[in-house]
Amino acid sequence: MESPYDVLGIDADADADEDDVVRAYRERVKEAHPDHGGSLAEFKRVRRAYEHISAGRDPSTFESDATGDGVGRSADGRESGRGRGHGRSDAANEGAEDEGEGDEETLGPTVEYLDYEVAQARGWELTDEDLFEKAEAADLPVDSHGILVVEERETLLEAAERYGFAWPYACRGGACANCAVAVVEGEVEMPVSTVLTDEMKERGVRLSCIGAPVTDDLKVVFNIEHLPGLAELRLPAEQFESARADD
């Protein structure tokens, strides 16, 4: 029987630590994504293997061909909602699962991301029409460039954290620009007023901590908080970390 470690390509006897698991998951989930030559079934299998290991479950109880329940886990252990299918309601998704038709589900919004700091170091500009083509050709580390899928009721930041990424943030409430991203393609909706000016929003700047995709496919550049105009809106992340630790 295949174990979750086999799915992620990890030697279970090599005492892999949490970082090893996260690193393997990041690589495998990119390879398994349908947009990169994989399949929906393989993508879900890789994600379930990661969740199985992260939850500390017995590897012998893992069934690679089981239908996933769509529950993800963020970097701090919080559970996220059911995966969102393109153009399908919650009732339709739940109905499909009840009838054993989970394999017909489609993925939620797919986000191709790029680290601005890495792009800047290579002399690339946000306005480059072939920015993401350059990133793909450069074969960057998965922390810097790759794809992720946003589940229902998740923000961009929460989705990134569920994949094990450490995107910048501070307040998590739209009151600063630490988590700002540039939306190059697609649309991201923010439900509340933010510190961003209308001019910034017109340029595609959004806050990942409160922003959620409203289109099936997006391209975003994260780590842009030091750009002119946004730098002045940053807050020290440490004060929020201390506040959470004292709660």
PDB file of C-alpha atoms in Angstrom:
ATOM      1  CA  MET A   1       0.000   0.000   0.000  1.00  0.00           C
ATOM      2  CA  GLU A   2       1.331   3.413  -0.952  1.00  0.00           C
ATOM      3  CA  SER A   3       2.107   5.683   1.990  1.00  0.00           C
ATOM      4  CA  PRO A   4       1.765   9.492   2.093  1.00  0.00           C
ATOM      5  CA  TYR A   5       5.563   9.673   2.179  1.00  0.00           C
ATOM      6  CA  ASP A   6       5.715   7.786  -1.116  1.00  0.00           C
ATOM      7  CA  VAL A   7       3.288  10.288  -2.665  1.00  0.00           C
ATOM      8  CA  LEU A   8       5.512  13.194  -1.637  1.00  0.00           C
ATOM      9  CA  GLY A   9       8.688  11.388  -2.651  1.00  0.00           C
ATOM     10  CA  ILE A  10      10.100  11.311   0.887  1.00  0.00           C
ATOM     11  CA  ASP A  11      12.071   8.460   2.451  1.00  0.00           C
ATOM     12  CA  ALA A  12      10.008   7.668   5.551  1.00  0.00           C
ATOM     13  CA  ASP A  13      13.038   6.006   7.157  1.00  0.00           C
ATOM     14  CA  ALA A  14      15.211   9.109   6.795  1.00  0.00           C
ATOM     15  CA  ASP A  15      13.655  10.953   9.775  1.00  0.00           C
ATOM     16  CA  ALA A  16      12.284  13.755   7.613  1.00  0.00           C
ATOM     17  CA  ASP A  17      11.420  16.812   9.679  1.00  0.00           C
ATOM     18  CA  GLU A  18       8.586  19.295   9.120  1.00  0.00           C
ATOM     19  CA  ASP A  19      10.681  21.456   6.797  1.00  0.00           C
ATOM     20  CA  ASP A  20      11.477  18.441   4.626  1.00  0.00           C
ATOM     21  CA  VAL A  21       7.782  17.606   4.354  1.00  0.00           C
ATOM     22  CA  VAL A  22       6.792  21.153   3.462  1.00  0.00           C
ATOM     23  CA  ARG A  23       9.588  21.404   0.886  1.00  0.00           C
ATOM     24  CA  ALA A  24       8.581  18.125  -0.754  1.00  0.00           C
ATOM     25  CA  TYR A  25       4.930  19.153  -0.786  1.00  0.00           C
ATOM     26  CA  ARG A  26       5.656  22.473  -2.469  1.00  0.00           C
ATOM     27  CA  GLU A  27       7.542  20.741  -5.255  1.00  0.00           C
ATOM     28  CA  ARG A  28       5.077  17.904  -5.772  1.00  0.00           C
ATOM     29  CA  VAL A  29       1.941  20.057  -5.720  1.00  0.00           C
ATOM     30  CA  LYS A  30       3.372  22.209  -8.500  1.00  0.00           C
ATOM     31  CA  GLU A  31       4.192  19.148 -10.624  1.00  0.00           C
ATOM     32  CA  ALA A  32       0.764  17.609  -9.981  1.00  0.00           C
ATOM     33  CA  HIS A  33      -1.291  20.664 -10.895  1.00  0.00           C
ATOM     34  CA  PRO A  34      -3.336  20.216 -14.108  1.00  0.00           C
ATOM     35  CA  ASP A  35      -1.910  23.426 -15.566  1.00  0.00           C
ATOM     36  CA  HIS A  36       1.591  21.956 -15.299  1.00  0.00           C
ATOM     37  CA  GLY A  37       0.922  18.606 -16.911  1.00  0.00           C
ATOM     38  CA  GLY A  38      -0.567  16.842 -13.899  1.00  0.00           C
ATOM     39  CA  SER A  39      -4.177  15.974 -13.156  1.00  0.00           C
ATOM     40  CA  LEU A  40      -6.872  16.922 -10.671  1.00  0.00           C
ATOM     41  CA  ALA A  41      -6.763  13.440  -9.137  1.00  0.00           C
ATOM     42  CA  GLU A  42      -2.992  13.610  -8.654  1.00  0.00           C
ATOM     43  CA  PHE A  43      -3.197  17.147  -7.273  1.00  0.00           C
ATOM     44  CA  LYS A  44      -5.770  16.093  -4.661  1.00  0.00           C
ATOM     45  CA  ARG A  45      -3.744  12.970  -3.813  1.00  0.00           C
ATOM     46  CA  VAL A  46      -0.617  15.045  -3.126  1.00  0.00           C
ATOM     47  CA  ARG A  47      -2.555  17.500  -0.998  1.00  0.00           C
ATOM     48  CA  ARG A  48      -4.146  14.725   1.059  1.00  0.00           C
ATOM     49  CA  ALA A  49      -0.764  13.100   1.606  1.00  0.00           C
ATOM     50  CA  TYR A  50       0.607  16.355   2.997  1.00  0.00           C
ATOM     51  CA  GLU A  51      -2.424  16.828   5.256  1.00  0.00           C
ATOM     52  CA  HIS A  52      -2.134  13.222   6.471  1.00  0.00           C
ATOM     53  CA  ILE A  53       1.499  13.675   7.520  1.00  0.00           C
ATOM     54  CA  SER A  54       0.934  17.155   8.973  1.00  0.00           C
ATOM     55  CA  ALA A  55      -1.898  15.864  11.151  1.00  0.00           C
ATOM     56  CA  GLY A  56       0.392  13.174  12.572  1.00  0.00           C
ATOM     57  CA  ARG A  57      -1.770  10.315  11.366  1.00  0.00           C
ATOM     58  CA  ASP A  58      -0.534   6.740  11.007  1.00  0.00           C
ATOM     59  CA  PRO A  59       0.942   6.399   7.485  1.00  0.00           C
ATOM     60  CA  SER A  60      -0.538   2.899   7.192  1.00  0.00           C
ATOM     61  CA  THR A  61      -4.060   4.378   7.257  1.00  0.00           C
ATOM     62  CA  PHE A  62      -3.485   6.530   4.193  1.00  0.00           C
ATOM     63  CA  GLU A  63      -5.437   5.535   1.094  1.00  0.00           C
ATOM     64  CA  SER A  64      -4.124   7.276  -1.992  1.00  0.00           C
ATOM     65  CA  ASP A  65      -7.245   6.655  -4.055  1.00  0.00           C
ATOM     66  CA  ALA A  66      -9.718   8.023  -1.489  1.00  0.00           C
ATOM     67  CA  THR A  67     -11.845  11.068  -2.274  1.00  0.00           C
ATOM     68  CA  GLY A  68     -10.436  14.104  -0.440  1.00  0.00           C
ATOM     69  CA  ASP A  69     -12.686  16.025   1.916  1.00  0.00           C
ATOM     70  CA  GLY A  70     -11.383  19.391   0.680  1.00  0.00           C
ATOM     71  CA  VAL A  71     -10.223  20.458   4.111  1.00  0.00           C
ATOM     72  CA  GLY A  72      -6.837  22.133   4.049  1.00  0.00           C
ATOM     73  CA  ARG A  73      -4.627  23.185   6.891  1.00  0.00           C
ATOM     74  CA  SER A  74      -2.781  26.455   7.163  1.00  0.00           C
ATOM     75  CA  ALA A  75       0.759  26.915   8.379  1.00  0.00           C
ATOM     76  CA  ASP A  76      -0.472  27.444  11.969  1.00  0.00           C
ATOM     77  CA  GLY A  77      -2.740  24.380  11.938  1.00  0.00           C
ATOM     78  CA  ARG A  78      -6.073  26.095  11.226  1.00  0.00           C
ATOM     79  CA  GLU A  79      -8.507  24.253   9.017  1.00  0.00           C
ATOM     80  CA  SER A  80      -9.721  25.936   5.865  1.00  0.00           C
ATOM     81  CA  GLY A  81     -12.984  25.462   4.019  1.00  0.00           C
ATOM     82  CA  ARG A  82     -14.051  23.101   1.275  1.00  0.00           C
ATOM     83  CA  GLY A  83     -12.359  23.492  -2.117  1.00  0.00           C
ATOM     84  CA  ARG A  84     -14.347  25.712  -4.481  1.00  0.00           C
ATOM     85  CA  GLY A  85     -15.261  24.445  -7.938  1.00  0.00           C
ATOM     86  CA  HIS A  86     -15.449  26.855 -10.846  1.00  0.00           C
ATOM     87  CA  GLY A  87     -19.047  27.884 -11.322  1.00  0.00           C
ATOM     88  CA  ARG A  88     -20.437  25.438  -8.764  1.00  0.00           C
ATOM     89  CA  SER A  89     -22.416  26.227  -5.637  1.00  0.00           C
ATOM     90  CA  ASP A  90     -21.726  24.725  -2.211  1.00  0.00           C
ATOM     91  CA  ALA A  91     -24.879  22.645  -2.547  1.00  0.00           C
ATOM     92  CA  ALA A  92     -23.722  21.267  -5.890  1.00  0.00           C
ATOM     93  CA  ASN A  93     -20.306  20.367  -4.525  1.00  0.00           C
ATOM     94  CA  GLU A  94     -21.781  18.701  -1.446  1.00  0.00           C
ATOM     95  CA  GLY A  95     -24.285  16.838  -3.586  1.00  0.00           C
ATOM     96  CA  ALA A  96     -21.536  15.496  -5.812  1.00  0.00           C
ATOM     97  CA  GLU A  97     -19.645  14.232  -2.782  1.00  0.00           C
ATOM     98  CA  ASP A  98     -22.746  12.557  -1.348  1.00  0.00           C
ATOM     99  CA  GLU A  99     -23.267  10.747  -4.641  1.00  0.00           C
ATOM    100  CA  GLY A 100     -19.634   9.660  -4.882  1.00  0.00           C
ATOM    101  CA  GLU A 101     -18.899  12.021  -7.745  1.00  0.00           C
ATOM    102  CA  GLY A 102     -16.008  13.869  -6.114  1.00  0.00           C
ATOM    103  CA  ASP A 103     -13.746  13.163  -9.095  1.00  0.00           C
ATOM    104  CA  GLU A 104     -15.856  15.540 -11.201  1.00  0.00           C
ATOM    105  CA  GLU A 105     -15.025  18.519  -9.022  1.00  0.00           C
ATOM    106  CA  THR A 106     -12.849  21.218 -10.483  1.00  0.00           C
ATOM    107  CA  LEU A 107     -10.212  23.212  -8.667  1.00  0.00           C
ATOM    108  CA  GLY A 108     -10.801  26.545  -7.040  1.00  0.00           C
ATOM    109  CA  PRO A 109      -9.187  29.735  -8.356  1.00  0.00           C
ATOM    110  CA  THR A 110      -5.617  29.093  -9.478  1.00  0.00           C
ATOM    111  CA  VAL A 111      -3.002  31.702  -8.628  1.00  0.00           C
ATOM    112  CA  GLU A 112       0.390  31.934 -10.281  1.00  0.00           C
ATOM    113  CA  TYR A 113       2.620  33.928  -7.958  1.00  0.00           C
ATOM    114  CA  LEU A 114       6.003  35.612  -8.214  1.00  0.00           C
ATOM    115  CA  ASP A 115       8.238  37.182  -5.572  1.00  0.00           C
ATOM    116  CA  TYR A 116       8.909  40.815  -6.518  1.00  0.00           C
ATOM    117  CA  GLU A 117      12.245  40.828  -4.718  1.00  0.00           C
ATOM    118  CA  VAL A 118      13.452  37.993  -6.945  1.00  0.00           C
ATOM    119  CA  ALA A 119      12.077  39.657 -10.067  1.00  0.00           C
ATOM    120  CA  GLN A 120      13.717  42.952  -9.155  1.00  0.00           C
ATOM    121  CA  ALA A 121      17.081  41.262  -8.578  1.00  0.00           C
ATOM    122  CA  ARG A 122      16.918  39.969 -12.160  1.00  0.00           C
ATOM    123  CA  GLY A 123      16.056  43.371 -13.587  1.00  0.00           C
ATOM    124  CA  TRP A 124      12.434  42.525 -14.343  1.00  0.00           C
ATOM    125  CA  GLU A 125       9.676  45.115 -14.024  1.00  0.00           C
ATOM    126  CA  LEU A 126       6.052  44.730 -12.941  1.00  0.00           C
ATOM    127  CA  THR A 127       5.066  46.249 -16.268  1.00  0.00           C
ATOM    128  CA  ASP A 128       6.912  43.624 -18.343  1.00  0.00           C
ATOM    129  CA  GLU A 129       4.322  41.877 -20.504  1.00  0.00           C
ATOM    130  CA  ASP A 130       6.325  38.653 -20.392  1.00  0.00           C
ATOM    131  CA  LEU A 131       7.079  38.822 -16.674  1.00  0.00           C
ATOM    132  CA  PHE A 132       5.656  35.428 -15.817  1.00  0.00           C
ATOM    133  CA  GLU A 133       7.080  33.844 -18.952  1.00  0.00           C
ATOM    134  CA  LYS A 134      10.509  34.983 -17.751  1.00  0.00           C
ATOM    135  CA  ALA A 135       9.843  33.512 -14.326  1.00  0.00           C
ATOM    136  CA  GLU A 136       8.819  30.167 -15.818  1.00  0.00           C
ATOM    137  CA  ALA A 137      11.901  30.039 -18.042  1.00  0.00           C
ATOM    138  CA  ALA A 138      14.172  30.891 -15.101  1.00  0.00           C
ATOM    139  CA  ASP A 139      13.053  27.787 -13.166  1.00  0.00           C
ATOM    140  CA  LEU A 140      12.896  29.696  -9.873  1.00  0.00           C
ATOM    141  CA  PRO A 141      12.519  27.994  -6.479  1.00  0.00           C
ATOM    142  CA  VAL A 142       8.918  27.237  -5.574  1.00  0.00           C
ATOM    143  CA  ASP A 143       9.041  29.844  -2.775  1.00  0.00           C
ATOM    144  CA  SER A 144       9.622  32.494  -5.414  1.00  0.00           C
ATOM    145  CA  HIS A 145       7.429  31.333  -8.284  1.00  0.00           C
ATOM    146  CA  GLY A 146       4.746  28.718  -8.657  1.00  0.00           C
ATOM    147  CA  ILE A 147       1.036  28.098  -8.429  1.00  0.00           C
ATOM    148  CA  LEU A 148      -1.454  27.632  -5.622  1.00  0.00           C
ATOM    149  CA  VAL A 149      -5.182  27.062  -5.402  1.00  0.00           C
ATOM    150  CA  VAL A 150      -7.429  29.206  -3.217  1.00  0.00           C
ATOM    151  CA  GLU A 151     -10.201  27.384  -1.417  1.00  0.00           C
ATOM    152  CA  GLU A 152     -13.602  28.708  -0.474  1.00  0.00           C
ATOM    153  CA  ARG A 153     -13.632  31.452   2.184  1.00  0.00           C
ATOM    154  CA  GLU A 154      -9.851  31.779   1.954  1.00  0.00           C
ATOM    155  CA  THR A 155      -7.908  34.938   1.323  1.00  0.00           C
ATOM    156  CA  LEU A 156      -4.795  34.933  -0.823  1.00  0.00           C
ATOM    157  CA  LEU A 157      -2.648  35.121   2.305  1.00  0.00           C
ATOM    158  CA  GLU A 158      -4.413  32.187   3.953  1.00  0.00           C
ATOM    159  CA  ALA A 159      -4.000  30.094   0.823  1.00  0.00           C
ATOM    160  CA  ALA A 160      -0.276  30.887   0.679  1.00  0.00           C
ATOM    161  CA  GLU A 161       0.097  29.938   4.331  1.00  0.00           C
ATOM    162  CA  ARG A 162      -1.757  26.660   3.786  1.00  0.00           C
ATOM    163  CA  TYR A 163       0.917  25.798   1.222  1.00  0.00           C
ATOM    164  CA  GLY A 164       3.590  26.580   3.796  1.00  0.00           C
ATOM    165  CA  PHE A 165       4.693  29.922   2.344  1.00  0.00           C
ATOM    166  CA  ALA A 166       5.649  32.918   4.467  1.00  0.00           C
ATOM    167  CA  TRP A 167       4.260  35.904   2.576  1.00  0.00           C
ATOM    168  CA  PRO A 168       4.674  39.265   4.346  1.00  0.00           C
ATOM    169  CA  TYR A 169       1.850  40.511   6.580  1.00  0.00           C
ATOM    170  CA  ALA A 170       1.265  42.405   9.808  1.00  0.00           C
ATOM    171  CA  CYS A 171      -2.264  43.337  10.863  1.00  0.00           C
ATOM    172  CA  ARG A 172      -4.274  40.790   8.825  1.00  0.00           C
ATOM    173  CA  GLY A 173      -7.134  43.281   8.746  1.00  0.00           C
ATOM    174  CA  GLY A 174      -6.479  45.580   5.788  1.00  0.00           C
ATOM    175  CA  ALA A 175      -5.021  48.383   7.915  1.00  0.00           C
ATOM    176  CA  CYS A 176      -1.480  48.344   6.488  1.00  0.00           C
ATOM    177  CA  ALA A 177       0.358  47.524   3.264  1.00  0.00           C
ATOM    178  CA  ASN A 178       2.676  44.787   4.517  1.00  0.00           C
ATOM    179  CA  CYS A 179       0.745  42.089   2.647  1.00  0.00           C
ATOM    180  CA  ALA A 180       0.242  44.053  -0.577  1.00  0.00           C
ATOM    181  CA  VAL A 181       0.344  42.211  -3.898  1.00  0.00           C
ATOM    182  CA  ALA A 182       0.166  43.399  -7.490  1.00  0.00           C
ATOM    183  CA  VAL A 183      -2.562  41.669  -9.489  1.00  0.00           C
ATOM    184  CA  VAL A 184      -1.133  41.336 -12.989  1.00  0.00           C
ATOM    185  CA  GLU A 185      -3.965  39.238 -14.385  1.00  0.00           C
ATOM    186  CA  GLY A 186      -7.408  38.401 -13.022  1.00  0.00           C
ATOM    187  CA  GLU A 187      -9.390  40.107 -10.274  1.00  0.00           C
ATOM    188  CA  VAL A 188      -9.170  40.118  -6.491  1.00  0.00           C
ATOM    189  CA  GLU A 189     -11.987  41.500  -4.365  1.00  0.00           C
ATOM    190  CA  MET A 190     -11.518  43.196  -1.000  1.00  0.00           C
ATOM    191  CA  PRO A 191     -14.728  43.317   1.089  1.00  0.00           C
ATOM    192  CA  VAL A 192     -13.861  46.326   3.225  1.00  0.00           C
ATOM    193  CA  SER A 193     -12.309  49.752   2.834  1.00  0.00           C
ATOM    194  CA  THR A 194      -8.544  49.710   3.085  1.00  0.00           C
ATOM    195  CA  VAL A 195      -5.609  52.058   3.419  1.00  0.00           C
ATOM    196  CA  LEU A 196      -4.972  51.781  -0.311  1.00  0.00           C
ATOM    197  CA  THR A 197      -5.708  54.823  -2.412  1.00  0.00           C
ATOM    198  CA  ASP A 198      -7.909  54.681  -5.493  1.00  0.00           C
ATOM    199  CA  GLU A 199      -4.814  55.193  -7.632  1.00  0.00           C
ATOM    200  CA  MET A 200      -3.144  52.162  -6.066  1.00  0.00           C
ATOM    201  CA  LYS A 201      -6.215  50.034  -6.632  1.00  0.00           C
ATOM    202  CA  GLU A 202      -6.368  51.142 -10.261  1.00  0.00           C
ATOM    203  CA  ARG A 203      -2.791  49.892 -10.643  1.00  0.00           C
ATOM    204  CA  GLY A 204      -3.884  46.478  -9.427  1.00  0.00           C
ATOM    205  CA  VAL A 205      -2.581  46.688  -5.876  1.00  0.00           C
ATOM    206  CA  ARG A 206      -4.552  44.564  -3.423  1.00  0.00           C
ATOM    207  CA  LEU A 207      -4.082  43.367   0.159  1.00  0.00           C
ATOM    208  CA  SER A 208      -3.633  39.611   0.346  1.00  0.00           C
ATOM    209  CA  CYS A 209      -4.845  39.401   3.959  1.00  0.00           C
ATOM    210  CA  ILE A 210      -8.401  40.412   2.993  1.00  0.00           C
ATOM    211  CA  GLY A 211      -8.358  39.826  -0.776  1.00  0.00           C
ATOM    212  CA  ALA A 212     -10.017  36.829  -2.420  1.00  0.00           C
ATOM    213  CA  PRO A 213     -10.066  35.857  -6.117  1.00  0.00           C
ATOM    214  CA  VAL A 214     -13.229  36.504  -8.107  1.00  0.00           C
ATOM    215  CA  THR A 215     -11.821  35.037 -11.331  1.00  0.00           C
ATOM    216  CA  ASP A 216     -10.711  31.470 -11.969  1.00  0.00           C
ATOM    217  CA  ASP A 217      -7.124  32.337 -12.875  1.00  0.00           C
ATOM    218  CA  LEU A 218      -4.824  34.998 -11.485  1.00  0.00           C
ATOM    219  CA  LYS A 219      -1.244  36.159 -11.684  1.00  0.00           C
ATOM    220  CA  VAL A 220       0.025  38.089  -8.678  1.00  0.00           C
ATOM    221  CA  VAL A 221       3.345  39.497  -7.574  1.00  0.00           C
ATOM    222  CA  PHE A 222       3.820  39.440  -3.810  1.00  0.00           C
ATOM    223  CA  ASN A 223       6.395  41.082  -1.544  1.00  0.00           C
ATOM    224  CA  ILE A 224       5.829  44.547  -3.053  1.00  0.00           C
ATOM    225  CA  GLU A 225       5.357  46.380   0.245  1.00  0.00           C
ATOM    226  CA  HIS A 226       8.556  48.402  -0.166  1.00  0.00           C
ATOM    227  CA  LEU A 227       7.393  50.107  -3.361  1.00  0.00           C
ATOM    228  CA  PRO A 228       6.948  53.910  -3.200  1.00  0.00           C
ATOM    229  CA  GLY A 229       3.619  54.789  -1.645  1.00  0.00           C
ATOM    230  CA  LEU A 230       3.216  51.385  -0.051  1.00  0.00           C
ATOM    231  CA  ALA A 231       6.337  51.632   2.113  1.00  0.00           C
ATOM    232  CA  GLU A 232       4.781  54.521   4.028  1.00  0.00           C
ATOM    233  CA  LEU A 233       1.763  52.339   4.852  1.00  0.00           C
ATOM    234  CA  ARG A 234       3.709  49.499   6.413  1.00  0.00           C
ATOM    235  CA  LEU A 235       3.479  48.558  10.092  1.00  0.00           C
ATOM    236  CA  PRO A 236       5.952  46.684  12.295  1.00  0.00           C
ATOM    237  CA  ALA A 237       4.892  43.038  12.174  1.00  0.00           C
ATOM    238  CA  GLU A 238       6.448  42.423  15.592  1.00  0.00           C
ATOM    239  CA  GLN A 239       3.764  44.357  17.457  1.00  0.00           C
ATOM    240  CA  PHE A 240       1.057  42.077  16.082  1.00  0.00           C
ATOM    241  CA  GLU A 241       3.058  38.955  16.825  1.00  0.00           C
ATOM    242  CA  SER A 242       3.433  40.122  20.452  1.00  0.00           C
ATOM    243  CA  ALA A 243      -0.250  40.869  20.695  1.00  0.00           C
ATOM    244  CA  ARG A 244      -1.172  37.370  19.531  1.00  0.00           C
ATOM    245  CA  ALA A 245       1.331  35.804  21.919  1.00  0.00           C
ATOM    246  CA  ASP A 246      -0.242  37.665  24.851  1.00  0.00           C
ATOM    247  CA  ASP A 247      -3.826  36.686  23.964  1.00  0.00           C
TER     248      ASP A 247
END
